[in-house]
PDB file of C-alpha atoms in Angstrom:
ATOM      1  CA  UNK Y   1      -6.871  -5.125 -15.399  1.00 87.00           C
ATOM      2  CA  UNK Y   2      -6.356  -4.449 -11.561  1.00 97.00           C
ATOM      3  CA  UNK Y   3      -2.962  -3.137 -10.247  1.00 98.00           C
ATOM      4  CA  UNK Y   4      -1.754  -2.449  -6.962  1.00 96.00           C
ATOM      5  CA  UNK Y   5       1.404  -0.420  -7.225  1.00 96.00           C
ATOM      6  CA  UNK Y   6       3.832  -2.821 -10.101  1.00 97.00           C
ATOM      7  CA  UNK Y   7       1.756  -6.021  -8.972  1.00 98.00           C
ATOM      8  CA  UNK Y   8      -1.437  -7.100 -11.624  1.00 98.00           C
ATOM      9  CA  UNK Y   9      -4.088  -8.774  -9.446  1.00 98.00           C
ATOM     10  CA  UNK Y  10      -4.985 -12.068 -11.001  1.00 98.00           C
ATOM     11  CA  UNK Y  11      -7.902 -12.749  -8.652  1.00 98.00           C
ATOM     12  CA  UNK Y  12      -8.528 -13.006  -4.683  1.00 98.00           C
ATOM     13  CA  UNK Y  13      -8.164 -16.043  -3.029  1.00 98.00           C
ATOM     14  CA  UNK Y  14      -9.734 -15.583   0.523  1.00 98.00           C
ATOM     15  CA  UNK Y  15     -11.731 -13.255   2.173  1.00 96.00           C
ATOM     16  CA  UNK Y  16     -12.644 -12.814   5.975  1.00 94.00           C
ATOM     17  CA  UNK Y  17     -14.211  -9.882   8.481  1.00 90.00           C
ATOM     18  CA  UNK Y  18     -10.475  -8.401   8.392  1.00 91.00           C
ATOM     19  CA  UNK Y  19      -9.687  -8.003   4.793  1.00 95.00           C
ATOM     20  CA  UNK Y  20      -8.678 -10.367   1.614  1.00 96.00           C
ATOM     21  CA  UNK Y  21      -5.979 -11.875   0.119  1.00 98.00           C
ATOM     22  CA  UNK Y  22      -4.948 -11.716  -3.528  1.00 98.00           C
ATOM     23  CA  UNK Y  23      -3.145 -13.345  -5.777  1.00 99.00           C
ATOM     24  CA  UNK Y  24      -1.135 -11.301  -7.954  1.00 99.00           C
ATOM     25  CA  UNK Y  25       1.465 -11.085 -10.258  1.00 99.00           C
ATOM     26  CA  UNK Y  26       4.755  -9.200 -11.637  1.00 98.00           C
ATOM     27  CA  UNK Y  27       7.591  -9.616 -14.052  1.00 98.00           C
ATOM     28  CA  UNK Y  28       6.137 -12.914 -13.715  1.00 97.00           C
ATOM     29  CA  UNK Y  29       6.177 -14.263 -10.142  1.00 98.00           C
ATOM     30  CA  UNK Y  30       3.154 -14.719  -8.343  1.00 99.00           C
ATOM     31  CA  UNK Y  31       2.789 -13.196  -4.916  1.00 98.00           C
ATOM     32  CA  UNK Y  32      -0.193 -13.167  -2.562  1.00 98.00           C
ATOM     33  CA  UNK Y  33      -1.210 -10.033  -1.237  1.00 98.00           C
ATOM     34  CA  UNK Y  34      -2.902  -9.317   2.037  1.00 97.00           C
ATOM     35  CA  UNK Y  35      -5.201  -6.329   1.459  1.00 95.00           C
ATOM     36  CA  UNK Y  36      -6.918  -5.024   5.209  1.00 94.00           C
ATOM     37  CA  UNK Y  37     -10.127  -3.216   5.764  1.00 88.00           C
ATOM     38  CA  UNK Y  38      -9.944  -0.557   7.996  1.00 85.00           C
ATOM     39  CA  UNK Y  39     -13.387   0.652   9.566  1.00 74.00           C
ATOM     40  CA  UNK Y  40     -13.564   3.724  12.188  1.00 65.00           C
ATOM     41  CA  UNK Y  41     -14.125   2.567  15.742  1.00 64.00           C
ATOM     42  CA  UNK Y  42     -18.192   3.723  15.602  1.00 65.00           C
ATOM     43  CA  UNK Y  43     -18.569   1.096  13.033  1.00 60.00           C
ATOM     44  CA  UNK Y  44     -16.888  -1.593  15.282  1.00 57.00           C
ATOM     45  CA  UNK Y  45     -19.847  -1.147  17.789  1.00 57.00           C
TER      46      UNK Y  45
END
């Protein structure tokens, strides 16, 4: 099992060129979660 902070990640449910979004779960509400990649600014070129 995955966690991010209290939340269990159930699965993702998108992806793009900016980060993902998650599906997750705690004391049993679901919640999406936007998680964003961060490159440095030489990678960007």
């Amino acid at each position: 099992m995955k966690f991010i902070g209290d939340y269990q990640i159930l699965r993702e449910i998108g992806k793009g060129a900016f980060g993902r979004v998650l599906l997750a779960e705690k004391d049993g509400h679901q919640v999406a979660i936007k998680e964003t990649l961060t490159r440095s600014r030489t990678a960007l070129k």
